[in-house]
Amino acid sequence: MPLISVVLPVYNGEKTIQRTIESVLKQTFSDFELLIINDGSSDRTVEIVTQINDPRIRLFSYPNSGVSASRNRGIAQATGEFISFIDADDLWTPDKLAAQLNALQTHPDAAVAYSWTDWIDESDRPLRPAGRSTASGKVYEKLLLRDFIESGSNVLIRRQALEIVGTFDETLPPTEDWDLWLRLAAQYEFVVVPSPQILYRVSTQSASCNVWKMEAVSLKVIERAFNQAPTSVQPLKPQVLASRYQYLTLKALEGALERRYGLVATRFFWTAIRHDPSWLRRSKLMATIWAKIAIALLISPKRAWRSLKQV
């Protein structure tokens, strides 16, 4: 049996799936299985996958049910002692699995290893680095304040820990990742690999996500966490809400700037300030946020893209 099971959910991923698979197959650590969960794709995804000849690949096809259900289906099929996930448009550096496995083997009390993330564009060109968290050990409070894992393509998890805390909550997209990391952090230690090993793709299709739904499910995750959190953690709730609304503000202003995103970003912004007025001290960030909000509210989408390049 392989030591690691890699779960790759995909829905209509013909543009990127081959490069993603190649980044997994090129890992310096080779004792893994790659479970590709086809989530009802109607494009050339299955054709592309079946043309890749590697005995470590196992392909499963199901009706479309979403990324959480696909990951859970992959977990059910997995045979490895450790489980990792990668989305169908992201990439790994060749040493990702080896470094994270070494981190977990070196820290037997840890159940989750994570690395740093860099953002890339649709042509694999680097955009900018994401967060550079160094949190290790008991990280529950830090993870409540900010989801420093940053994507589902990041972690390597001991299978036994997933069996204890459960899998992805399929009612919570797109914050089901954060919910699972919090449940793991409540019981287990984390360990960081301080190296950018996850290449997270930003595309024009994914940039303007459903921030309204993200707000609703984020509040569910926060309420669930604080209903179960010890008394010592309860005073953190205003900070957690402030941090989440700061994130939602920035998320609403990614990608195409439209009036509806400007309006919701304004509401998110003032909610964040109500919980944490100190955010106003970041003058450069405030200028950028309000410039983008003004563009979204006052300018047509085509002109907004031209103006955005100057912000």
PDB file of C-alpha atoms in Angstrom:
ATOM      1  CA  MET A   1       0.000   0.000   0.000  1.00  0.00           C
ATOM      2  CA  PRO A   2       1.259   3.536  -0.733  1.00  0.00           C
ATOM      3  CA  LEU A   3       2.264   5.721   2.194  1.00  0.00           C
ATOM      4  CA  ILE A   4       0.450   8.820   0.878  1.00  0.00           C
ATOM      5  CA  SER A   5      -2.879   9.189  -0.907  1.00  0.00           C
ATOM      6  CA  VAL A   6      -3.257  12.345  -3.008  1.00  0.00           C
ATOM      7  CA  VAL A   7      -6.867  13.318  -3.732  1.00  0.00           C
ATOM      8  CA  LEU A   8      -7.478  15.466  -6.812  1.00  0.00           C
ATOM      9  CA  PRO A   9     -11.095  16.560  -7.387  1.00  0.00           C
ATOM     10  CA  VAL A  10     -11.822  17.910 -10.873  1.00  0.00           C
ATOM     11  CA  TYR A  11     -14.805  19.382 -12.668  1.00  0.00           C
ATOM     12  CA  ASN A  12     -14.328  20.477 -16.287  1.00  0.00           C
ATOM     13  CA  GLY A  13     -10.622  20.974 -15.751  1.00  0.00           C
ATOM     14  CA  GLU A  14      -9.354  20.318 -19.271  1.00  0.00           C
ATOM     15  CA  LYS A  15      -7.312  23.547 -19.396  1.00  0.00           C
ATOM     16  CA  THR A  16      -5.154  22.777 -16.364  1.00  0.00           C
ATOM     17  CA  ILE A  17      -5.584  19.156 -15.282  1.00  0.00           C
ATOM     18  CA  GLN A  18      -2.567  17.806 -17.174  1.00  0.00           C
ATOM     19  CA  ARG A  19      -0.160  20.345 -15.657  1.00  0.00           C
ATOM     20  CA  THR A  20      -1.589  19.665 -12.191  1.00  0.00           C
ATOM     21  CA  ILE A  21      -1.178  15.904 -12.563  1.00  0.00           C
ATOM     22  CA  GLU A  22       2.365  16.348 -13.867  1.00  0.00           C
ATOM     23  CA  SER A  23       3.288  18.434 -10.812  1.00  0.00           C
ATOM     24  CA  VAL A  24       2.149  15.530  -8.609  1.00  0.00           C
ATOM     25  CA  LEU A  25       3.867  12.817 -10.643  1.00  0.00           C
ATOM     26  CA  LYS A  26       7.145  14.790 -10.565  1.00  0.00           C
ATOM     27  CA  GLN A  27       7.336  14.655  -6.765  1.00  0.00           C
ATOM     28  CA  THR A  28      10.708  13.552  -5.405  1.00  0.00           C
ATOM     29  CA  PHE A  29       8.779  11.309  -2.999  1.00  0.00           C
ATOM     30  CA  SER A  30       7.202   8.581  -5.109  1.00  0.00           C
ATOM     31  CA  ASP A  31       5.372   6.211  -2.728  1.00  0.00           C
ATOM     32  CA  PHE A  32       1.893   7.644  -3.301  1.00  0.00           C
ATOM     33  CA  GLU A  33      -1.350   6.989  -5.119  1.00  0.00           C
ATOM     34  CA  LEU A  34      -3.118   9.740  -7.045  1.00  0.00           C
ATOM     35  CA  LEU A  35      -6.901   9.470  -6.730  1.00  0.00           C
ATOM     36  CA  ILE A  36      -8.551  11.620  -9.401  1.00  0.00           C
ATOM     37  CA  ILE A  37     -12.202  12.242  -8.589  1.00  0.00           C
ATOM     38  CA  ASN A  38     -14.042  13.277 -11.737  1.00  0.00           C
ATOM     39  CA  ASP A  39     -17.003  15.332 -10.517  1.00  0.00           C
ATOM     40  CA  GLY A  40     -19.276  14.930 -13.525  1.00  0.00           C
ATOM     41  CA  SER A  41     -17.046  16.704 -16.065  1.00  0.00           C
ATOM     42  CA  SER A  42     -18.539  17.282 -19.519  1.00  0.00           C
ATOM     43  CA  ASP A  43     -15.348  18.464 -21.249  1.00  0.00           C
ATOM     44  CA  ARG A  44     -12.160  16.541 -22.195  1.00  0.00           C
ATOM     45  CA  THR A  45     -11.027  16.004 -18.591  1.00  0.00           C
ATOM     46  CA  VAL A  46     -11.464  12.207 -18.557  1.00  0.00           C
ATOM     47  CA  GLU A  47      -9.866  11.853 -21.986  1.00  0.00           C
ATOM     48  CA  ILE A  48      -6.796  13.786 -20.854  1.00  0.00           C
ATOM     49  CA  VAL A  49      -6.465  11.809 -17.620  1.00  0.00           C
ATOM     50  CA  THR A  50      -6.742   8.418 -19.307  1.00  0.00           C
ATOM     51  CA  GLN A  51      -3.959   9.328 -21.729  1.00  0.00           C
ATOM     52  CA  ILE A  52      -1.474   9.723 -18.837  1.00  0.00           C
ATOM     53  CA  ASN A  53       0.207   6.385 -18.263  1.00  0.00           C
ATOM     54  CA  ASP A  54       1.221   5.999 -14.615  1.00  0.00           C
ATOM     55  CA  PRO A  55       0.214   3.065 -12.376  1.00  0.00           C
ATOM     56  CA  ARG A  56      -0.174   5.377  -9.375  1.00  0.00           C
ATOM     57  CA  ILE A  57      -3.216   7.061 -10.944  1.00  0.00           C
ATOM     58  CA  ARG A  58      -6.729   5.828 -10.080  1.00  0.00           C
ATOM     59  CA  LEU A  59      -9.671   7.558 -11.738  1.00  0.00           C
ATOM     60  CA  PHE A  60     -13.180   7.576 -10.282  1.00  0.00           C
ATOM     61  CA  SER A  61     -16.189   9.264 -11.896  1.00  0.00           C
ATOM     62  CA  TYR A  62     -19.321  10.449 -10.089  1.00  0.00           C
ATOM     63  CA  PRO A  63     -22.261  12.789 -10.791  1.00  0.00           C
ATOM     64  CA  ASN A  64     -21.454  16.424 -10.071  1.00  0.00           C
ATOM     65  CA  SER A  65     -21.658  17.072  -6.322  1.00  0.00           C
ATOM     66  CA  GLY A  66     -19.058  19.759  -5.578  1.00  0.00           C
ATOM     67  CA  VAL A  67     -15.479  19.835  -4.366  1.00  0.00           C
ATOM     68  CA  SER A  68     -16.199  18.814  -0.752  1.00  0.00           C
ATOM     69  CA  ALA A  69     -18.108  15.706  -1.768  1.00  0.00           C
ATOM     70  CA  SER A  70     -15.332  14.853  -4.236  1.00  0.00           C
ATOM     71  CA  ARG A  71     -12.633  15.172  -1.597  1.00  0.00           C
ATOM     72  CA  ASN A  72     -14.666  13.017   0.781  1.00  0.00           C
ATOM     73  CA  ARG A  73     -15.119  10.406  -1.940  1.00  0.00           C
ATOM     74  CA  GLY A  74     -11.359  10.445  -2.423  1.00  0.00           C
ATOM     75  CA  ILE A  75     -10.772   9.980   1.294  1.00  0.00           C
ATOM     76  CA  ALA A  76     -13.120   6.968   1.240  1.00  0.00           C
ATOM     77  CA  GLN A  77     -11.064   5.389  -1.566  1.00  0.00           C
ATOM     78  CA  ALA A  78      -7.674   6.259  -0.055  1.00  0.00           C
ATOM     79  CA  THR A  79      -5.368   3.562   1.305  1.00  0.00           C
ATOM     80  CA  GLY A  80      -2.457   5.720   2.475  1.00  0.00           C
ATOM     81  CA  GLU A  81      -1.411   6.508   6.039  1.00  0.00           C
ATOM     82  CA  PHE A  82      -1.246  10.187   5.061  1.00  0.00           C
ATOM     83  CA  ILE A  83      -3.675  12.149   2.856  1.00  0.00           C
ATOM     84  CA  SER A  84      -3.128  15.277   0.789  1.00  0.00           C
ATOM     85  CA  PHE A  85      -5.349  17.242  -1.582  1.00  0.00           C
ATOM     86  CA  ILE A  86      -4.698  19.298  -4.689  1.00  0.00           C
ATOM     87  CA  ASP A  87      -7.223  21.232  -6.753  1.00  0.00           C
ATOM     88  CA  ALA A  88      -7.286  20.702 -10.498  1.00  0.00           C
ATOM     89  CA  ASP A  89      -5.822  24.111 -11.348  1.00  0.00           C
ATOM     90  CA  ASP A  90      -3.067  24.326  -8.732  1.00  0.00           C
ATOM     91  CA  LEU A  91       0.538  23.094  -8.836  1.00  0.00           C
ATOM     92  CA  TRP A  92       3.096  21.733  -6.373  1.00  0.00           C
ATOM     93  CA  THR A  93       6.843  22.147  -6.312  1.00  0.00           C
ATOM     94  CA  PRO A  94       8.641  18.772  -6.674  1.00  0.00           C
ATOM     95  CA  ASP A  95       9.667  18.608  -2.993  1.00  0.00           C
ATOM     96  CA  LYS A  96       6.223  19.294  -1.501  1.00  0.00           C
ATOM     97  CA  LEU A  97       5.286  15.797  -0.363  1.00  0.00           C
ATOM     98  CA  ALA A  98       8.804  14.868   0.745  1.00  0.00           C
ATOM     99  CA  ALA A  99       9.202  17.977   2.896  1.00  0.00           C
ATOM    100  CA  GLN A 100       5.783  17.719   4.522  1.00  0.00           C
ATOM    101  CA  LEU A 101       6.161  14.005   5.204  1.00  0.00           C
ATOM    102  CA  ASN A 102       9.542  14.625   6.805  1.00  0.00           C
ATOM    103  CA  ALA A 103       7.994  17.358   8.964  1.00  0.00           C
ATOM    104  CA  LEU A 104       5.288  15.003  10.244  1.00  0.00           C
ATOM    105  CA  GLN A 105       7.736  12.162  10.845  1.00  0.00           C
ATOM    106  CA  THR A 106      10.030  14.538  12.729  1.00  0.00           C
ATOM    107  CA  HIS A 107       7.113  15.878  14.820  1.00  0.00           C
ATOM    108  CA  PRO A 108       5.054  12.813  15.828  1.00  0.00           C
ATOM    109  CA  ASP A 109       2.618  14.928  17.882  1.00  0.00           C
ATOM    110  CA  ALA A 110       1.607  16.899  14.788  1.00  0.00           C
ATOM    111  CA  ALA A 111      -1.238  15.672  12.572  1.00  0.00           C
ATOM    112  CA  VAL A 112      -1.060  18.343   9.878  1.00  0.00           C
ATOM    113  CA  ALA A 113       1.870  19.713   7.868  1.00  0.00           C
ATOM    114  CA  TYR A 114       1.475  22.809   5.724  1.00  0.00           C
ATOM    115  CA  SER A 115       3.699  24.920   3.497  1.00  0.00           C
ATOM    116  CA  TRP A 116       3.723  28.438   2.053  1.00  0.00           C
ATOM    117  CA  THR A 117       1.792  29.493  -1.039  1.00  0.00           C
ATOM    118  CA  ASP A 118       2.652  31.595  -4.086  1.00  0.00           C
ATOM    119  CA  TRP A 119       0.035  32.864  -6.528  1.00  0.00           C
ATOM    120  CA  ILE A 120       0.334  32.194 -10.263  1.00  0.00           C
ATOM    121  CA  ASP A 121      -1.717  33.311 -13.256  1.00  0.00           C
ATOM    122  CA  GLU A 122      -3.476  31.248 -15.904  1.00  0.00           C
ATOM    123  CA  SER A 123      -0.190  30.750 -17.775  1.00  0.00           C
ATOM    124  CA  ASP A 124       1.726  29.568 -14.666  1.00  0.00           C
ATOM    125  CA  ARG A 125       3.522  32.917 -14.363  1.00  0.00           C
ATOM    126  CA  PRO A 126       4.243  34.048 -10.780  1.00  0.00           C
ATOM    127  CA  LEU A 127       2.058  36.835  -9.423  1.00  0.00           C
ATOM    128  CA  ARG A 128       2.917  37.349  -5.753  1.00  0.00           C
ATOM    129  CA  PRO A 129       3.518  35.416  -2.562  1.00  0.00           C
ATOM    130  CA  ALA A 130       0.646  34.738  -0.205  1.00  0.00           C
ATOM    131  CA  GLY A 131       1.048  34.587   3.589  1.00  0.00           C
ATOM    132  CA  ARG A 132       4.202  33.390   5.268  1.00  0.00           C
ATOM    133  CA  SER A 133       2.902  31.958   8.539  1.00  0.00           C
ATOM    134  CA  THR A 134       5.375  30.220  10.838  1.00  0.00           C
ATOM    135  CA  ALA A 135       2.746  28.947  13.274  1.00  0.00           C
ATOM    136  CA  SER A 136       3.454  25.453  14.588  1.00  0.00           C
ATOM    137  CA  GLY A 137       2.317  23.375  17.533  1.00  0.00           C
ATOM    138  CA  LYS A 138      -1.038  24.351  19.020  1.00  0.00           C
ATOM    139  CA  VAL A 139      -2.317  26.806  16.409  1.00  0.00           C
ATOM    140  CA  TYR A 140      -6.063  26.854  17.102  1.00  0.00           C
ATOM    141  CA  GLU A 141      -6.311  30.502  18.191  1.00  0.00           C
ATOM    142  CA  LYS A 142      -4.105  31.719  15.334  1.00  0.00           C
ATOM    143  CA  LEU A 143      -6.123  29.715  12.838  1.00  0.00           C
ATOM    144  CA  LEU A 144      -9.346  31.210  14.179  1.00  0.00           C
ATOM    145  CA  LEU A 145      -7.973  34.686  13.531  1.00  0.00           C
ATOM    146  CA  ARG A 146      -6.777  33.860  10.010  1.00  0.00           C
ATOM    147  CA  ASP A 147      -6.895  30.820   7.763  1.00  0.00           C
ATOM    148  CA  PHE A 148      -3.142  30.782   7.166  1.00  0.00           C
ATOM    149  CA  ILE A 149      -3.391  27.415   5.364  1.00  0.00           C
ATOM    150  CA  GLU A 150      -4.928  29.407   2.489  1.00  0.00           C
ATOM    151  CA  SER A 151      -6.084  26.588   0.213  1.00  0.00           C
ATOM    152  CA  GLY A 152      -7.176  22.979   0.056  1.00  0.00           C
ATOM    153  CA  SER A 153      -4.087  22.173  -2.029  1.00  0.00           C
ATOM    154  CA  ASN A 154      -1.745  22.719   0.899  1.00  0.00           C
ATOM    155  CA  VAL A 155      -1.902  20.221   3.744  1.00  0.00           C
ATOM    156  CA  LEU A 156      -0.651  16.711   4.406  1.00  0.00           C
ATOM    157  CA  ILE A 157      -2.770  15.054   7.112  1.00  0.00           C
ATOM    158  CA  ARG A 158      -2.446  11.878   9.125  1.00  0.00           C
ATOM    159  CA  ARG A 159      -5.355   9.672   8.080  1.00  0.00           C
ATOM    160  CA  GLN A 160      -6.006   8.695  11.695  1.00  0.00           C
ATOM    161  CA  ALA A 161      -6.717  12.343  12.575  1.00  0.00           C
ATOM    162  CA  LEU A 162      -9.344  12.592   9.839  1.00  0.00           C
ATOM    163  CA  GLU A 163     -10.986   9.460  11.163  1.00  0.00           C
ATOM    164  CA  ILE A 164     -11.280  11.174  14.565  1.00  0.00           C
ATOM    165  CA  VAL A 165     -12.474  14.689  13.575  1.00  0.00           C
ATOM    166  CA  GLY A 166     -14.396  13.774  10.422  1.00  0.00           C
ATOM    167  CA  THR A 167     -14.086  14.896   6.821  1.00  0.00           C
ATOM    168  CA  PHE A 168     -15.175  18.018   4.906  1.00  0.00           C
ATOM    169  CA  ASP A 169     -18.597  19.423   5.782  1.00  0.00           C
ATOM    170  CA  GLU A 170     -20.377  19.430   2.429  1.00  0.00           C
ATOM    171  CA  THR A 171     -22.843  22.119   3.595  1.00  0.00           C
ATOM    172  CA  LEU A 172     -20.144  24.776   4.048  1.00  0.00           C
ATOM    173  CA  PRO A 173     -18.591  25.628   0.668  1.00  0.00           C
ATOM    174  CA  PRO A 174     -16.534  27.715   0.124  1.00  0.00           C
ATOM    175  CA  THR A 175     -15.266  27.720   3.737  1.00  0.00           C
ATOM    176  CA  GLU A 176     -15.288  23.965   4.310  1.00  0.00           C
ATOM    177  CA  ASP A 177     -11.464  23.966   4.279  1.00  0.00           C
ATOM    178  CA  TRP A 178     -11.228  26.401   7.194  1.00  0.00           C
ATOM    179  CA  ASP A 179     -13.851  24.430   9.125  1.00  0.00           C
ATOM    180  CA  LEU A 180     -11.850  21.203   8.806  1.00  0.00           C
ATOM    181  CA  TRP A 181      -8.529  22.861   9.691  1.00  0.00           C
ATOM    182  CA  LEU A 182     -10.150  24.274  12.840  1.00  0.00           C
ATOM    183  CA  ARG A 183     -11.523  20.885  13.872  1.00  0.00           C
ATOM    184  CA  LEU A 184      -8.068  19.382  13.387  1.00  0.00           C
ATOM    185  CA  ALA A 185      -6.340  22.231  15.243  1.00  0.00           C
ATOM    186  CA  ALA A 186      -8.706  21.830  18.208  1.00  0.00           C
ATOM    187  CA  GLN A 187      -7.250  18.366  18.854  1.00  0.00           C
ATOM    188  CA  TYR A 188      -3.857  18.170  17.147  1.00  0.00           C
ATOM    189  CA  GLU A 189      -0.679  20.100  16.565  1.00  0.00           C
ATOM    190  CA  PHE A 190       0.358  21.530  13.192  1.00  0.00           C
ATOM    191  CA  VAL A 191       3.865  21.850  11.747  1.00  0.00           C
ATOM    192  CA  VAL A 192       5.008  24.339   9.105  1.00  0.00           C
ATOM    193  CA  VAL A 193       7.366  23.744   6.197  1.00  0.00           C
ATOM    194  CA  PRO A 194       8.716  27.290   5.694  1.00  0.00           C
ATOM    195  CA  SER A 195       9.007  27.116   1.929  1.00  0.00           C
ATOM    196  CA  PRO A 196       6.650  28.131  -0.940  1.00  0.00           C
ATOM    197  CA  GLN A 197       5.528  24.761  -2.283  1.00  0.00           C
ATOM    198  CA  ILE A 198       1.927  25.402  -3.344  1.00  0.00           C
ATOM    199  CA  LEU A 199       1.289  27.401  -6.508  1.00  0.00           C
ATOM    200  CA  TYR A 200      -2.269  28.680  -6.285  1.00  0.00           C
ATOM    201  CA  ARG A 201      -3.789  29.691  -9.589  1.00  0.00           C
ATOM    202  CA  VAL A 202      -5.750  32.948  -9.819  1.00  0.00           C
ATOM    203  CA  SER A 203      -8.006  33.067 -12.873  1.00  0.00           C
ATOM    204  CA  THR A 204     -10.515  35.533 -14.246  1.00  0.00           C
ATOM    205  CA  GLN A 205     -13.194  32.890 -13.712  1.00  0.00           C
ATOM    206  CA  SER A 206     -12.435  32.387 -10.022  1.00  0.00           C
ATOM    207  CA  ALA A 207     -11.487  35.895  -8.929  1.00  0.00           C
ATOM    208  CA  SER A 208     -14.984  37.282  -8.325  1.00  0.00           C
ATOM    209  CA  CYS A 209     -16.394  34.561  -6.140  1.00  0.00           C
ATOM    210  CA  ASN A 210     -19.740  34.502  -4.392  1.00  0.00           C
ATOM    211  CA  VAL A 211     -18.726  36.642  -1.418  1.00  0.00           C
ATOM    212  CA  TRP A 212     -22.310  36.752  -0.165  1.00  0.00           C
ATOM    213  CA  LYS A 213     -22.326  32.994   0.302  1.00  0.00           C
ATOM    214  CA  MET A 214     -18.799  33.128   1.696  1.00  0.00           C
ATOM    215  CA  GLU A 215     -19.963  35.588   4.350  1.00  0.00           C
ATOM    216  CA  ALA A 216     -22.923  33.412   5.363  1.00  0.00           C
ATOM    217  CA  VAL A 217     -20.946  30.197   5.711  1.00  0.00           C
ATOM    218  CA  SER A 218     -18.002  31.987   7.365  1.00  0.00           C
ATOM    219  CA  LEU A 219     -20.355  33.145  10.119  1.00  0.00           C
ATOM    220  CA  LYS A 220     -21.592  29.547  10.503  1.00  0.00           C
ATOM    221  CA  VAL A 221     -18.024  28.300  10.894  1.00  0.00           C
ATOM    222  CA  ILE A 222     -17.238  31.015  13.447  1.00  0.00           C
ATOM    223  CA  GLU A 223     -20.378  30.307  15.472  1.00  0.00           C
ATOM    224  CA  ARG A 224     -19.643  26.577  15.456  1.00  0.00           C
ATOM    225  CA  ALA A 225     -16.074  27.179  16.561  1.00  0.00           C
ATOM    226  CA  PHE A 226     -17.014  29.457  19.447  1.00  0.00           C
ATOM    227  CA  ASN A 227     -19.832  27.199  20.584  1.00  0.00           C
ATOM    228  CA  GLN A 228     -17.192  24.517  21.126  1.00  0.00           C
ATOM    229  CA  ALA A 229     -14.233  26.686  22.139  1.00  0.00           C
ATOM    230  CA  PRO A 230     -13.037  26.876  25.756  1.00  0.00           C
ATOM    231  CA  THR A 231     -13.842  29.907  27.898  1.00  0.00           C
ATOM    232  CA  SER A 232     -10.327  31.278  27.469  1.00  0.00           C
ATOM    233  CA  VAL A 233     -10.887  31.683  23.718  1.00  0.00           C
ATOM    234  CA  GLN A 234     -14.276  33.479  23.884  1.00  0.00           C
ATOM    235  CA  PRO A 235     -12.803  37.025  24.152  1.00  0.00           C
ATOM    236  CA  LEU A 236     -11.251  36.529  20.702  1.00  0.00           C
ATOM    237  CA  LYS A 237     -14.600  36.575  18.896  1.00  0.00           C
ATOM    238  CA  PRO A 238     -14.590  40.307  17.953  1.00  0.00           C
ATOM    239  CA  GLN A 239     -11.058  39.928  16.568  1.00  0.00           C
ATOM    240  CA  VAL A 240     -12.062  36.840  14.598  1.00  0.00           C
ATOM    241  CA  LEU A 241     -15.074  38.638  13.104  1.00  0.00           C
ATOM    242  CA  ALA A 242     -12.926  41.662  12.265  1.00  0.00           C
ATOM    243  CA  SER A 243     -10.317  39.500  10.579  1.00  0.00           C
ATOM    244  CA  ARG A 244     -12.916  37.617   8.547  1.00  0.00           C
ATOM    245  CA  TYR A 245     -14.607  40.804   7.366  1.00  0.00           C
ATOM    246  CA  GLN A 246     -11.235  42.266   6.426  1.00  0.00           C
ATOM    247  CA  TYR A 247     -10.661  39.164   4.300  1.00  0.00           C
ATOM    248  CA  LEU A 248     -14.146  39.421   2.766  1.00  0.00           C
ATOM    249  CA  THR A 249     -13.571  43.084   1.916  1.00  0.00           C
ATOM    250  CA  LEU A 250     -10.413  42.263  -0.006  1.00  0.00           C
ATOM    251  CA  LYS A 251     -12.033  39.214  -1.619  1.00  0.00           C
ATOM    252  CA  ALA A 252     -14.937  41.320  -2.910  1.00  0.00           C
ATOM    253  CA  LEU A 253     -12.477  43.653  -4.615  1.00  0.00           C
ATOM    254  CA  GLU A 254     -10.555  40.966  -6.507  1.00  0.00           C
ATOM    255  CA  GLY A 255     -11.012  40.597 -10.234  1.00  0.00           C
ATOM    256  CA  ALA A 256     -13.654  42.466 -12.230  1.00  0.00           C
ATOM    257  CA  LEU A 257     -14.910  45.515 -10.337  1.00  0.00           C
ATOM    258  CA  GLU A 258     -18.674  45.827 -10.601  1.00  0.00           C
ATOM    259  CA  ARG A 259     -21.133  47.985  -8.687  1.00  0.00           C
ATOM    260  CA  ARG A 260     -22.531  45.049  -6.701  1.00  0.00           C
ATOM    261  CA  TYR A 261     -19.020  44.151  -5.489  1.00  0.00           C
ATOM    262  CA  GLY A 262     -18.339  47.762  -4.581  1.00  0.00           C
ATOM    263  CA  LEU A 263     -21.512  47.880  -2.520  1.00  0.00           C
ATOM    264  CA  VAL A 264     -20.863  44.638  -0.660  1.00  0.00           C
ATOM    265  CA  ALA A 265     -17.200  45.576  -0.110  1.00  0.00           C
ATOM    266  CA  THR A 266     -18.365  48.799   1.525  1.00  0.00           C
ATOM    267  CA  ARG A 267     -20.608  46.872   3.899  1.00  0.00           C
ATOM    268  CA  PHE A 268     -17.860  44.364   4.689  1.00  0.00           C
ATOM    269  CA  PHE A 269     -15.396  47.197   5.295  1.00  0.00           C
ATOM    270  CA  TRP A 270     -17.526  49.015   7.855  1.00  0.00           C
ATOM    271  CA  THR A 271     -18.358  45.740   9.604  1.00  0.00           C
ATOM    272  CA  ALA A 272     -14.621  45.030   9.905  1.00  0.00           C
ATOM    273  CA  ILE A 273     -13.984  48.543  11.261  1.00  0.00           C
ATOM    274  CA  ARG A 274     -16.801  48.186  13.790  1.00  0.00           C
ATOM    275  CA  HIS A 275     -15.064  45.135  15.235  1.00  0.00           C
ATOM    276  CA  ASP A 276     -11.512  46.476  14.878  1.00  0.00           C
ATOM    277  CA  PRO A 277     -11.048  50.235  14.231  1.00  0.00           C
ATOM    278  CA  SER A 278      -7.259  49.807  14.197  1.00  0.00           C
ATOM    279  CA  TRP A 279      -7.482  48.590  10.588  1.00  0.00           C
ATOM    280  CA  LEU A 280      -7.933  52.258   9.609  1.00  0.00           C
ATOM    281  CA  ARG A 281      -4.298  52.932  10.584  1.00  0.00           C
ATOM    282  CA  ARG A 282      -3.062  51.051   7.521  1.00  0.00           C
ATOM    283  CA  SER A 283      -3.250  54.157   5.366  1.00  0.00           C
ATOM    284  CA  LYS A 284      -1.796  52.681   2.164  1.00  0.00           C
ATOM    285  CA  LEU A 285      -4.185  49.730   2.275  1.00  0.00           C
ATOM    286  CA  MET A 286      -7.121  52.044   3.053  1.00  0.00           C
ATOM    287  CA  ALA A 287      -6.295  54.179   0.011  1.00  0.00           C
ATOM    288  CA  THR A 288      -6.206  51.088  -2.212  1.00  0.00           C
ATOM    289  CA  ILE A 289      -9.486  49.732  -0.846  1.00  0.00           C
ATOM    290  CA  TRP A 290     -11.360  52.985  -1.302  1.00  0.00           C
ATOM    291  CA  ALA A 291      -9.907  53.554  -4.770  1.00  0.00           C
ATOM    292  CA  LYS A 292     -11.175  50.137  -5.826  1.00  0.00           C
ATOM    293  CA  ILE A 293     -14.576  50.716  -4.218  1.00  0.00           C
ATOM    294  CA  ALA A 294     -14.875  54.051  -6.043  1.00  0.00           C
ATOM    295  CA  ILE A 295     -13.974  52.406  -9.349  1.00  0.00           C
ATOM    296  CA  ALA A 296     -16.533  49.646  -8.772  1.00  0.00           C
ATOM    297  CA  LEU A 297     -19.307  52.089  -7.860  1.00  0.00           C
ATOM    298  CA  LEU A 298     -18.706  54.818 -10.407  1.00  0.00           C
ATOM    299  CA  ILE A 299     -17.090  53.384 -13.535  1.00  0.00           C
ATOM    300  CA  SER A 300     -18.228  50.871 -16.145  1.00  0.00           C
ATOM    301  CA  PRO A 301     -16.627  47.390 -15.922  1.00  0.00           C
ATOM    302  CA  LYS A 302     -14.495  47.951 -19.057  1.00  0.00           C
ATOM    303  CA  ARG A 303     -13.101  51.254 -17.807  1.00  0.00           C
ATOM    304  CA  ALA A 304     -12.731  49.753 -14.322  1.00  0.00           C
ATOM    305  CA  TRP A 305     -10.211  47.186 -15.588  1.00  0.00           C
ATOM    306  CA  ARG A 306      -8.108  49.961 -17.147  1.00  0.00           C
ATOM    307  CA  SER A 307      -8.270  52.055 -13.982  1.00  0.00           C
ATOM    308  CA  LEU A 308      -7.505  49.044 -11.763  1.00  0.00           C
ATOM    309  CA  LYS A 309      -4.053  48.705 -13.340  1.00  0.00           C
ATOM    310  CA  GLN A 310      -3.183  52.091 -11.874  1.00  0.00           C
ATOM    311  CA  VAL A 311      -4.294  51.216  -8.322  1.00  0.00           C
TER     312      VAL A 311
END
